[in-house]
Short mmCIF file of C-alpha atoms (C1' of nucleotides) in Angstrom, two decimals:
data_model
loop_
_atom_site.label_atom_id
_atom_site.label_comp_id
_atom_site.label_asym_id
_atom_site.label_seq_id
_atom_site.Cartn_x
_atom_site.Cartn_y
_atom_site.Cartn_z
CA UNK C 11 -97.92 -51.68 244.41
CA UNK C 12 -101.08 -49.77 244.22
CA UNK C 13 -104.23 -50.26 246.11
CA UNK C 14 -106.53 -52.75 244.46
CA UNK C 15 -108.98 -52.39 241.93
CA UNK C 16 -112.31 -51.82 243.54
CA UNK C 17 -113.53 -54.15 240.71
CA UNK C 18 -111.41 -56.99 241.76
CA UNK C 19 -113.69 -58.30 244.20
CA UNK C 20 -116.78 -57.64 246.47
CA UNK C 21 -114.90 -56.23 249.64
CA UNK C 22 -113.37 -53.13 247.77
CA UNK C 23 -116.47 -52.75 245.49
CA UNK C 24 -118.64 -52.45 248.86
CA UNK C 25 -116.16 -50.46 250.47
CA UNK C 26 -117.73 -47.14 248.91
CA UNK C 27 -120.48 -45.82 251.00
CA UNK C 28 -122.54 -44.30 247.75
CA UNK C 29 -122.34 -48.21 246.12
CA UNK C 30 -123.20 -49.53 249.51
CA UNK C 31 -126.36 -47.19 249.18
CA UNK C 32 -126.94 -48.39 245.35
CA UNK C 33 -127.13 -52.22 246.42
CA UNK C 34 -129.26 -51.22 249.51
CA UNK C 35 -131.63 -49.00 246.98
CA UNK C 36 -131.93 -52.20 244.49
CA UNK C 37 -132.07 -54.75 247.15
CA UNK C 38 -135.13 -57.32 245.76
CA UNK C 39 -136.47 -54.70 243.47
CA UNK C 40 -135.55 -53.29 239.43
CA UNK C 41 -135.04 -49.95 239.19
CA UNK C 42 -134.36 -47.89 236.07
CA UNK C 43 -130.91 -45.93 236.13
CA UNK C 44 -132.78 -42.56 236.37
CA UNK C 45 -134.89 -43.63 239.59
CA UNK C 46 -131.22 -44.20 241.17
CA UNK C 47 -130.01 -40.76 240.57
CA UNK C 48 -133.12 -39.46 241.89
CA UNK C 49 -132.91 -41.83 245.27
CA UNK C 50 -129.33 -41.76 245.70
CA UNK C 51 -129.29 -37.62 244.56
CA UNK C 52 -125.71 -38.03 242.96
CA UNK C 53 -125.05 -36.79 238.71
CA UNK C 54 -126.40 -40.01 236.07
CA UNK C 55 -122.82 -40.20 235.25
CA UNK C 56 -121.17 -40.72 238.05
CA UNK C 57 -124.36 -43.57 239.30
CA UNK C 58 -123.44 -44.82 235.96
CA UNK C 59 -119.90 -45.31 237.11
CA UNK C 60 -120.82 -46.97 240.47
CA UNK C 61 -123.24 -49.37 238.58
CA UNK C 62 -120.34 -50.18 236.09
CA UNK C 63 -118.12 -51.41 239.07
CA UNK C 64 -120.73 -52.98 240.38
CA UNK C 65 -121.57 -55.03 237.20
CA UNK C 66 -117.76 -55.71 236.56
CA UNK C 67 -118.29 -57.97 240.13
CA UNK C 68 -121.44 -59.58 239.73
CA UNK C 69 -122.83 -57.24 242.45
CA UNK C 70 -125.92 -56.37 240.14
CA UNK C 71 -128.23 -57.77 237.40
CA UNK C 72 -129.03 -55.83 234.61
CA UNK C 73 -131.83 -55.82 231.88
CA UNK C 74 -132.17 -54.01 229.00
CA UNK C 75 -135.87 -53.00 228.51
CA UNK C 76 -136.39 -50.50 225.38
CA UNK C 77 -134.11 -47.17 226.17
CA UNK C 78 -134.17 -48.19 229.91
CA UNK C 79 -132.06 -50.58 231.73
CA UNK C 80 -133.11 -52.35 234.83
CA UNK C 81 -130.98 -53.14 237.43
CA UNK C 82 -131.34 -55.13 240.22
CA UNK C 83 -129.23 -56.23 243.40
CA UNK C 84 -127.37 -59.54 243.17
CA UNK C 85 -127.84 -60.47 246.48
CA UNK C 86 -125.97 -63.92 246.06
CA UNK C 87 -122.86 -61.65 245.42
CA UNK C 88 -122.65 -59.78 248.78
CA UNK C 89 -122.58 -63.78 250.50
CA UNK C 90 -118.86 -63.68 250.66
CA UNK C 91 -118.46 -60.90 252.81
CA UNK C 92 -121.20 -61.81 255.09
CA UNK C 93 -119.68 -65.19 255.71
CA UNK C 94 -115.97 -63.81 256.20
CA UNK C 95 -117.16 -61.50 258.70
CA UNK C 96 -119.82 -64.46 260.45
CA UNK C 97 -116.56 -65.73 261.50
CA UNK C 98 -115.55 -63.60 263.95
CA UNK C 99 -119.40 -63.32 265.44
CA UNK C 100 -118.38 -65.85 268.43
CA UNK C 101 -115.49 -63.09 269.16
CA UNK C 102 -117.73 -60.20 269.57
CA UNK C 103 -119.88 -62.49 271.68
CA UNK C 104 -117.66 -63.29 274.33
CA UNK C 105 -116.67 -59.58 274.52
CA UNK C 106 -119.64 -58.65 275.13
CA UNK C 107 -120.19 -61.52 277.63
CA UNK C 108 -117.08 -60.18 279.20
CA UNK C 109 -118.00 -56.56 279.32
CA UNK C 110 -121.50 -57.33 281.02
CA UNK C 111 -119.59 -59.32 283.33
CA UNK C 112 -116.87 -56.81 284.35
CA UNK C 113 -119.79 -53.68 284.25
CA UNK C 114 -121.63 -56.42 287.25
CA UNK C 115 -118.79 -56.74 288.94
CA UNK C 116 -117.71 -53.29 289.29
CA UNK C 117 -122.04 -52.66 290.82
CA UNK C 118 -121.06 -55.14 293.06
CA UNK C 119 -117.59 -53.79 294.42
CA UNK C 120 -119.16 -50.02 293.96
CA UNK C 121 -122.88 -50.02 294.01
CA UNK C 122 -124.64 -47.13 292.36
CA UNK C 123 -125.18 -44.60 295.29
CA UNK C 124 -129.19 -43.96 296.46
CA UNK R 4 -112.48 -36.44 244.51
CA UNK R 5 -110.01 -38.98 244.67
CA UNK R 6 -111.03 -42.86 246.52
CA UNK R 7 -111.71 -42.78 250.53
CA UNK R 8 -108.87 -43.63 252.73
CA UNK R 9 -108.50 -47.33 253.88
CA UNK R 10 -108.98 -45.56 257.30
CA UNK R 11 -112.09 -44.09 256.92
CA UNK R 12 -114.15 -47.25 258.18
CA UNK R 13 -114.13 -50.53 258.55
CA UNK R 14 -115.12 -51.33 255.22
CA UNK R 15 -112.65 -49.54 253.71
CA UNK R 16 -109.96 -51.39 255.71
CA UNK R 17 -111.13 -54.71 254.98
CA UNK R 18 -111.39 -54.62 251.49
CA UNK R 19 -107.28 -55.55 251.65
CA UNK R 20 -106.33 -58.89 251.51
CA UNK R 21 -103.95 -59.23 253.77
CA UNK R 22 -105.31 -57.24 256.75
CA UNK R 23 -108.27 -59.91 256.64
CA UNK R 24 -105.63 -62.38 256.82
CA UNK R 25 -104.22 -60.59 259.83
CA UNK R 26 -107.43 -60.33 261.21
CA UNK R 27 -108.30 -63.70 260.77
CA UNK R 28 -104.96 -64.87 262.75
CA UNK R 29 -105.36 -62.32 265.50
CA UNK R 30 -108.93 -63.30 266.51
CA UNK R 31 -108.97 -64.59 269.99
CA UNK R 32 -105.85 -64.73 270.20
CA UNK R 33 -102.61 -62.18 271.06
CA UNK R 34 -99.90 -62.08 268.93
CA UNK R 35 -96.99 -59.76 268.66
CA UNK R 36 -95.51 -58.65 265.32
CA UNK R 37 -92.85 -61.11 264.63
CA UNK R 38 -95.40 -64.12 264.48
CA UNK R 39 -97.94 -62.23 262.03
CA UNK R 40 -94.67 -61.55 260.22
CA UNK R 41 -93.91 -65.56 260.14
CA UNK R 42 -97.42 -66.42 259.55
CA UNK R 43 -98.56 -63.98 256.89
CA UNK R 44 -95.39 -63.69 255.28
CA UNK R 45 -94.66 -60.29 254.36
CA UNK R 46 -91.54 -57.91 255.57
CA UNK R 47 -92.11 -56.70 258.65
CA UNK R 48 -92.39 -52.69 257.56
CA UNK R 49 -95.60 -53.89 255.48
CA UNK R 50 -97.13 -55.68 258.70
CA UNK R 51 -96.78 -52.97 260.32
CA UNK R 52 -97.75 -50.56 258.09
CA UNK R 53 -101.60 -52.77 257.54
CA UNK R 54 -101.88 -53.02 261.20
CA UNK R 55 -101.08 -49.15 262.01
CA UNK R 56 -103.86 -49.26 259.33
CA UNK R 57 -105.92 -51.54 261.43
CA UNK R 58 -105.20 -49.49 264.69
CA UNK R 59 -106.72 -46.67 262.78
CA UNK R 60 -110.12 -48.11 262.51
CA UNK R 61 -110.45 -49.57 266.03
CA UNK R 62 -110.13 -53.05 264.03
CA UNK R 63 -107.20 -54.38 266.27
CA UNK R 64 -106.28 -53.82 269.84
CA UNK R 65 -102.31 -52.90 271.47
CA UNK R 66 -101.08 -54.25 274.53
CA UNK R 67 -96.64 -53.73 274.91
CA UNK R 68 -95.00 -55.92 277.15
CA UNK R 69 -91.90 -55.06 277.17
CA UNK R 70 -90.20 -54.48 273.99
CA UNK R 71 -93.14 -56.49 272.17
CA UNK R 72 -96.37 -55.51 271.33
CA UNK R 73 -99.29 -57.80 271.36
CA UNK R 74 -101.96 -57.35 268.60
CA UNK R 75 -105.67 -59.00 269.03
CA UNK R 76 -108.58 -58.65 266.71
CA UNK R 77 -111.13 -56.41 267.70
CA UNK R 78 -114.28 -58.30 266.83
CA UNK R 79 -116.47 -55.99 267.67
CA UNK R 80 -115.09 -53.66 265.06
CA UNK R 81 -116.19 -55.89 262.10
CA UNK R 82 -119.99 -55.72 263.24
CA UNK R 83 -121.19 -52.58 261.09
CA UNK R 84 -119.68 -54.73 258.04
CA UNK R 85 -121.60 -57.98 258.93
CA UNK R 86 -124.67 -56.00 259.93
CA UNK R 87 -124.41 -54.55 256.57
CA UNK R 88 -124.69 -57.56 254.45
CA UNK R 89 -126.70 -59.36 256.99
CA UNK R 90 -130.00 -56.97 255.29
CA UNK R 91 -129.37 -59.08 251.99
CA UNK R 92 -129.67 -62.44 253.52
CA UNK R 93 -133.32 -62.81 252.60
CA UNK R 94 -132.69 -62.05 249.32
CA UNK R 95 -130.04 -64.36 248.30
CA UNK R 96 -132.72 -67.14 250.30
CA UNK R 97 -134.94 -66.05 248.01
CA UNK R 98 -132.63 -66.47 244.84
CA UNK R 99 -131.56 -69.94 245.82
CA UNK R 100 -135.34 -70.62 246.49
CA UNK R 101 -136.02 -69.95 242.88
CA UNK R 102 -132.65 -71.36 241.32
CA UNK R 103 -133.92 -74.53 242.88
CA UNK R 104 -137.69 -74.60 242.15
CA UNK R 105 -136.71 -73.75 238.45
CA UNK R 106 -134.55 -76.97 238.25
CA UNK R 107 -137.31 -78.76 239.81
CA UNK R 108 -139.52 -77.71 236.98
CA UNK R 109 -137.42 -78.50 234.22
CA UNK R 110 -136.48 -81.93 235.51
CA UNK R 111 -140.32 -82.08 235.22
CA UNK R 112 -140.98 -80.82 232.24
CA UNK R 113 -137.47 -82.97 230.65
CA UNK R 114 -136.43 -85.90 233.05
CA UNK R 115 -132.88 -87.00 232.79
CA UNK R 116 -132.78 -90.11 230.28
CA UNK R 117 -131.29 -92.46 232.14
"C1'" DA L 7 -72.95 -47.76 278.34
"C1'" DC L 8 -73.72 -50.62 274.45
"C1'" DA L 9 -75.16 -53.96 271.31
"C1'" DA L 10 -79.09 -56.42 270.01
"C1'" DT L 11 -83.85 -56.95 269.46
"C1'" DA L 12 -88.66 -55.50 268.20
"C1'" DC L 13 -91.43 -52.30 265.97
"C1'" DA L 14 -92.70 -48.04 263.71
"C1'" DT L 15 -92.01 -44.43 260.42
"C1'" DT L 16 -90.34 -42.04 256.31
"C1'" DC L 17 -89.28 -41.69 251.50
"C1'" DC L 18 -90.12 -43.37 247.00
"C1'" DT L 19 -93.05 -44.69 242.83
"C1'" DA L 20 -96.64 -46.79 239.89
"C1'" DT L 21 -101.35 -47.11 239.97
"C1'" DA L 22 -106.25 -46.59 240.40
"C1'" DT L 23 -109.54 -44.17 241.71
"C1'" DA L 24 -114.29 -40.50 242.28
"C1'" DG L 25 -116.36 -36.92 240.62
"C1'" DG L 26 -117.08 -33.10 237.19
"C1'" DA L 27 -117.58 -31.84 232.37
"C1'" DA L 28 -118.28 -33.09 227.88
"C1'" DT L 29 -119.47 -36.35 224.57
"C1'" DA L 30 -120.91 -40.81 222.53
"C1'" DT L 31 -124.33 -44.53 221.86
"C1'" DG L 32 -128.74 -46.43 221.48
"C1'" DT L 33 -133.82 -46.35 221.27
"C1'" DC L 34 -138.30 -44.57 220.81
"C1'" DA L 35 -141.99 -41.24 218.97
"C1'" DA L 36 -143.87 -38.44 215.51
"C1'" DT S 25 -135.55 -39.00 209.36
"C1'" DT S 26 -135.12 -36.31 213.15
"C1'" DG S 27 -135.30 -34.92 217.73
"C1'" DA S 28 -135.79 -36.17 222.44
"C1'" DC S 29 -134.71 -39.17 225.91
"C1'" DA S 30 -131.90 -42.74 228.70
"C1'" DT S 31 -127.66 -44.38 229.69
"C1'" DA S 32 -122.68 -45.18 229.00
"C1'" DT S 33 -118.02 -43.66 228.13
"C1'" DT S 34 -114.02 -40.59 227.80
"C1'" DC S 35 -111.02 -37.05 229.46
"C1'" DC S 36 -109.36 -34.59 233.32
"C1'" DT S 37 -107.11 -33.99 238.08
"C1'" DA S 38 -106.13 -34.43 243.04
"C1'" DT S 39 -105.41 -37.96 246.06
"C1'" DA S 40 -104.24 -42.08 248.54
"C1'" DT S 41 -102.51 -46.01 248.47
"C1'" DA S 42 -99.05 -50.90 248.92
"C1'" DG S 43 -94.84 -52.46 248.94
"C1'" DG S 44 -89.68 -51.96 248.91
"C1'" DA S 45 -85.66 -49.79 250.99
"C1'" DA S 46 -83.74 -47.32 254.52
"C1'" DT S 47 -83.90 -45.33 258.88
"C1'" DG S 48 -85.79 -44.03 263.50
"C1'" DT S 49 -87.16 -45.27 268.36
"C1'" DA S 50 -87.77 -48.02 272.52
"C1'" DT S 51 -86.47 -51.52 275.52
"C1'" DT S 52 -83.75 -55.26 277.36
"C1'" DG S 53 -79.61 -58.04 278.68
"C1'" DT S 54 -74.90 -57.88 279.93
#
DNA sequence: ACAATACATTCCTATATAGGAATATGTCAA
DNA sequence: TTGACATATTCCTATATAGGAATGTATTGT
């Protein structure tokens, strides 16, 4: 089996860096396709691609006003993979806990010289 | 140019089902391979195939004892990701903010017959 | 030394990209 | 109506999978 569609679901849509940028771009605010190629510097067609992924998951809003269309960041979309990866936030805690406690520990067996 | 590799970042590893799944079981606690096998249920070769991918990242940490090897979650690993969507929080507060205050209106402007 | 156990790696194939180039579609202005 | 403008879509190709099957590599117990 084949890798899955990056428009099957928010993780692999997010996973590229330039549709990461897109969503970050359009985050609270509607801009017209041909601000994003200007902001985000890559060809119309290609942010024309990204946006069409992004659509496909719900990751953006769009509205059609005359020959332009507005997009906007769906912020409610992104949720998921902020509360998949809350879940692990009491891990990184205690390693950090337990890093700060080894680094004192070491100062106290080896204290800095001068 | 052809997609990035699943080991190119974290979010690129993620977006895979079943390595979140194996993430999910290997935080806070060490496991070797035969009981992410059990657990996740797939052949062993495609366990660890995802966690070699997982290794690749810095998303898991190795420990062998003895003819095992023990596989934990490396929490810290997964903070860029949550970071990430953590800058869209306000935004989808905002959303729900107005999703609500626009029901609120309409139930004013047509209560529910009763 | 040898068999068994625990993992990792290699080979295979269908599949889905991302970007570049070219082209199609839709809308406004004169 | 026609041309210019804004955006979307199609065609192309190199590339990297994910899983299945088979095989390789350590390590331990006897």
């Amino acid at each position: 089996m084949a890798r899955a569609a990056t428009t099957s679901d928010a993780f692999n849509a997010v996973a590229e860096p330039r549709r990461r940028e897109i969503l970050t771009y359009l985050a609270g605010n509607e801009r017209q396709v041909g601000e994003i190629v200007i902001a985000i510097g890559l060809d119309q067609p290609s942010v024309s691609k990204h946006l069409g992924v992004l659509r496909n998951v719900g990751l953006v809003h769009v509205r059609r006003n005359g020959r332009h269309r507005l997009y906007r960041t769906n912020a409610e979309a992104i949720r998921p993979v902020h509360e998949w990866t809350q879940t692990f936030e009491r891990y990184w805690r205690h390693q950090l806990i337990r890093v700060k406690e080894r680094a004192e520990a070491e100062m106290k067996r080896n204290p800095p010289t001068e």
